[in-house]
Amino acid sequence: MQDVMMAAQALYSEEQRMLLDNFRRMAEAEFVPLVDKYEKLGHPPNAETLKGLFVKCEEFGLISGLVPESDGGLEMNRMTYGILYEELARIWPDLAIAVLIQGHAALSLSMLASPAQKEIYLAPLMRGERIGCTCISEPEVGSNVVEVKCRAERKGDNIYVTGQKLWISNGAQSDFAVVVCNLDEGISMVIVDRYDDNGGERYQVRELNKMGLVGASTCELFFDGAETTADHVLGKSGGGLFQTLKLFESARVFVGLTSIGIGQAALETAVLYAGQRSQHGKLIGGHQLIQGYLADMATQLDAARLLCQRGLQLLDLGVRCDTQTSMAKWYATEMAVEVAGKAVQIHGGVGITKEFPVERHFRNAKIMPIPDGTTEIQKLVIGRNLTGISAFS
Ligand SMILES: Cc1cc2nc3c(=O)[nH]c(=O)nc-3n(C[C@H](O)[C@H](O)[C@H](O)COP(=O)(O)OP(=O)(O)OC[C@H]3O[C@@H](n4cnc5c(N)ncnc54)[C@H](O)[C@@H]3O)c2cc1C
């Protein structure tokens, strides 16, 4: 197994391999003990703990890595960033999701924020002092992002945001929310601080109970005339839809990489078990059908990894690549469901118990084809780009 991974990593540069080794050492020492802890607790870390975890990740550039140096970021190439991100997802995908949201909040602030906004939001976010969340989805708005109902009204120098947001990652620990809402004539992004000067909450948060990734916060957020000032519009007023779609282009590859991390963990545990369990007088890893499963899993995993790594390289080139990032997202997330499912099968009965990590990998994998555009929506994006005909609004 180790040899297989090392051969694939021969394509990485010496620097990338060293970074990966150092990151793995840190993450295994610091994060592995927390995986079980939060799995048993059944809820995500609180804001202070998450900020501490972000600081550890930022030692390797995982929060500011996508932000240009001119904005105080590390400006890593996405391939290197992606190699570290996949490893984090292998070890603790729940934290990887939180990092993805924080890292992409930093990316969108660096692309869209005014100098004053960058000072207040971007710099503390990269230092892990403040946590941001991005609010697009609503109870009646999921795949149909253009139909956002949440609204914002200007009154004098202020803006008041009203509406309900659903499935918001990092919502529980957030210090501010970037809310996609209707402002003036079009969909816009508005920043709302969670706490006012007296510590009162401008928006309320309810954690949702998920089947997997229980250490990642996913919340319902309620805005009832939440007050912010007019200088809190992020980017262009009315440009929120385009800005959101641009963000999806990058985030989708990282959702794919999260699945690759989960799938890799499932493959590793299946190989280990197949080398320990005997039936019919020999190790199950010696049965041809089990080897067939393992070969399928490893090949699908590598195919997904290569699709995602191509997406990272295209994003670095700055070319439009929504077709390729949609391919990477749907294939990698569906692949991980299959790989984790086969890993459970290889474990037989023990695979469905909490005594073995493989059931957690399966529950985690099953979530990933949903966020940032479901598999069906990714296929519609690819189909639209191939035909020039949109099957959805
Ligand atoms: C773990 C997790 C984290 C998330 N984090 C965030 C976040 O931080 N911020 C945020 O804003 N949102 C977040 N989301 C929300 C996520 O983006 C939505 O769940 C997703 O867009 C799907 O929307 P929906 O759940 O409303 O499903 P729906 O849109 O209701 O879809 C239901 C089903 O119908 C299918 N469907 C819908 N329309 C079509 C069509 N035109 N053709 C064919 N099939 C169709 C879908 O593919 C799906 O299978 C998160 C979700 C999850 C699970």
PDB file of C-alpha atoms and ligand atoms in Angstrom, residues 101 134-137 142-143 167-169 367 370-372 374 376 380, ligand 1:
ATOM      1  CA  ILE A 101     -15.212  27.300   4.174  1.00  0.00           C
ATOM      2  CA  THR A 134     -21.115  31.880   3.491  1.00  0.00           C
ATOM      3  CA  CYS A 135     -24.919  31.814   3.304  1.00  0.00           C
ATOM      4  CA  ILE A 136     -26.520  30.952  -0.022  1.00  0.00           C
ATOM      5  CA  SER A 137     -28.978  28.069   0.572  1.00  0.00           C
ATOM      6  CA  GLY A 142     -31.041  24.770  -2.873  1.00  0.00           C
ATOM      7  CA  SER A 143     -30.112  23.875  -6.434  1.00  0.00           C
ATOM      8  CA  TRP A 167     -27.123  24.167   5.710  1.00  0.00           C
ATOM      9  CA  ILE A 168     -24.597  26.860   6.583  1.00  0.00           C
ATOM     10  CA  SER A 169     -21.156  25.398   7.301  1.00  0.00           C
ATOM     11  CA  ILE A 367     -22.882  13.473   2.401  1.00  0.00           C
ATOM     12  CA  ILE A 370     -24.887  17.109  -1.995  1.00  0.00           C
ATOM     13  CA  PRO A 371     -23.081  20.372  -1.067  1.00  0.00           C
ATOM     14  CA  ASP A 372     -21.889  22.986  -3.571  1.00  0.00           C
ATOM     15  CA  THR A 374     -25.524  18.096  -6.236  1.00  0.00           C
ATOM     16  CA  GLU A 376     -27.391  16.139 -10.840  1.00  0.00           C
ATOM     17  CA  LEU A 380     -26.485  19.778 -15.924  1.00  0.00           C
TER      18      LEU A 380
HETATM   19  C1  LIG B   1     -22.695  19.232   4.572  1.00  0.00           C
HETATM   20  C2  LIG B   1     -23.303  20.379   3.808  1.00  0.00           C
HETATM   21  C3  LIG B   1     -22.718  21.636   3.900  1.00  0.00           C
HETATM   22  C4  LIG B   1     -23.296  22.718   3.228  1.00  0.00           C
HETATM   23  N1  LIG B   1     -22.741  23.974   3.384  1.00  0.00           N
HETATM   24  C5  LIG B   1     -23.363  25.046   2.827  1.00  0.00           C
HETATM   25  C6  LIG B   1     -22.880  26.386   3.072  1.00  0.00           C
HETATM   26  O1  LIG B   1     -21.880  26.598   3.768  1.00  0.00           O
HETATM   27  N2  LIG B   1     -23.561  27.424   2.523  1.00  0.00           N
HETATM   28  C7  LIG B   1     -24.669  27.234   1.748  1.00  0.00           C
HETATM   29  O2  LIG B   1     -25.231  28.215   1.295  1.00  0.00           O
HETATM   30  N3  LIG B   1     -25.148  25.997   1.500  1.00  0.00           N
HETATM   31  C8  LIG B   1     -24.524  24.898   2.023  1.00  0.00           C
HETATM   32  N4  LIG B   1     -25.015  23.625   1.795  1.00  0.00           N
HETATM   33  C9  LIG B   1     -26.237  23.473   0.997  1.00  0.00           C
HETATM   34  C10 LIG B   1     -26.024  22.762  -0.331  1.00  0.00           C
HETATM   35  O3  LIG B   1     -25.312  23.565  -1.219  1.00  0.00           O
HETATM   36  C11 LIG B   1     -27.417  22.340  -0.828  1.00  0.00           C
HETATM   37  O4  LIG B   1     -27.852  21.299   0.031  1.00  0.00           O
HETATM   38  C12 LIG B   1     -27.395  21.874  -2.254  1.00  0.00           C
HETATM   39  O5  LIG B   1     -27.217  22.957  -3.116  1.00  0.00           O
HETATM   40  C13 LIG B   1     -28.702  21.124  -2.630  1.00  0.00           C
HETATM   41  O6  LIG B   1     -29.802  21.872  -2.282  1.00  0.00           O
HETATM   42  P1  LIG B   1     -31.041  21.167  -1.512  1.00  0.00           P
HETATM   43  O7  LIG B   1     -30.469  20.418  -0.366  1.00  0.00           O
HETATM   44  O8  LIG B   1     -32.044  22.203  -1.232  1.00  0.00           O
HETATM   45  O9  LIG B   1     -31.589  20.114  -2.524  1.00  0.00           O
HETATM   46  P2  LIG B   1     -32.663  20.394  -3.715  1.00  0.00           P
HETATM   47  O10 LIG B   1     -32.197  21.517  -4.557  1.00  0.00           O
HETATM   48  O11 LIG B   1     -34.012  20.466  -3.111  1.00  0.00           O
HETATM   49  O12 LIG B   1     -32.542  19.050  -4.531  1.00  0.00           O
HETATM   50  C14 LIG B   1     -33.183  17.827  -4.162  1.00  0.00           C
HETATM   51  C15 LIG B   1     -32.882  16.795  -5.244  1.00  0.00           C
HETATM   52  O13 LIG B   1     -33.422  17.237  -6.502  1.00  0.00           O
HETATM   53  C16 LIG B   1     -32.400  17.295  -7.479  1.00  0.00           C
HETATM   54  N5  LIG B   1     -32.640  18.430  -8.378  1.00  0.00           N
HETATM   55  C17 LIG B   1     -32.890  19.719  -8.074  1.00  0.00           C
HETATM   56  N6  LIG B   1     -33.057  20.452  -9.174  1.00  0.00           N
HETATM   57  C18 LIG B   1     -32.886  19.610 -10.231  1.00  0.00           C
HETATM   58  C19 LIG B   1     -32.918  19.743 -11.647  1.00  0.00           C
HETATM   59  N7  LIG B   1     -33.134  20.931 -12.224  1.00  0.00           N
HETATM   60  N8  LIG B   1     -32.722  18.637 -12.404  1.00  0.00           N
HETATM   61  C20 LIG B   1     -32.456  17.437 -11.838  1.00  0.00           C
HETATM   62  N9  LIG B   1     -32.424  17.240 -10.512  1.00  0.00           N
HETATM   63  C21 LIG B   1     -32.633  18.304  -9.716  1.00  0.00           C
HETATM   64  C22 LIG B   1     -31.103  17.482  -6.685  1.00  0.00           C
HETATM   65  O14 LIG B   1     -29.979  17.082  -7.431  1.00  0.00           O
HETATM   66  C23 LIG B   1     -31.382  16.600  -5.486  1.00  0.00           C
HETATM   67  O15 LIG B   1     -31.107  15.273  -5.804  1.00  0.00           O
HETATM   68  C24 LIG B   1     -24.452  22.526   2.445  1.00  0.00           C
HETATM   69  C25 LIG B   1     -25.015  21.249   2.351  1.00  0.00           C
HETATM   70  C26 LIG B   1     -24.464  20.185   3.021  1.00  0.00           C
HETATM   71  C27 LIG B   1     -25.103  18.831   2.913  1.00  0.00           C
END
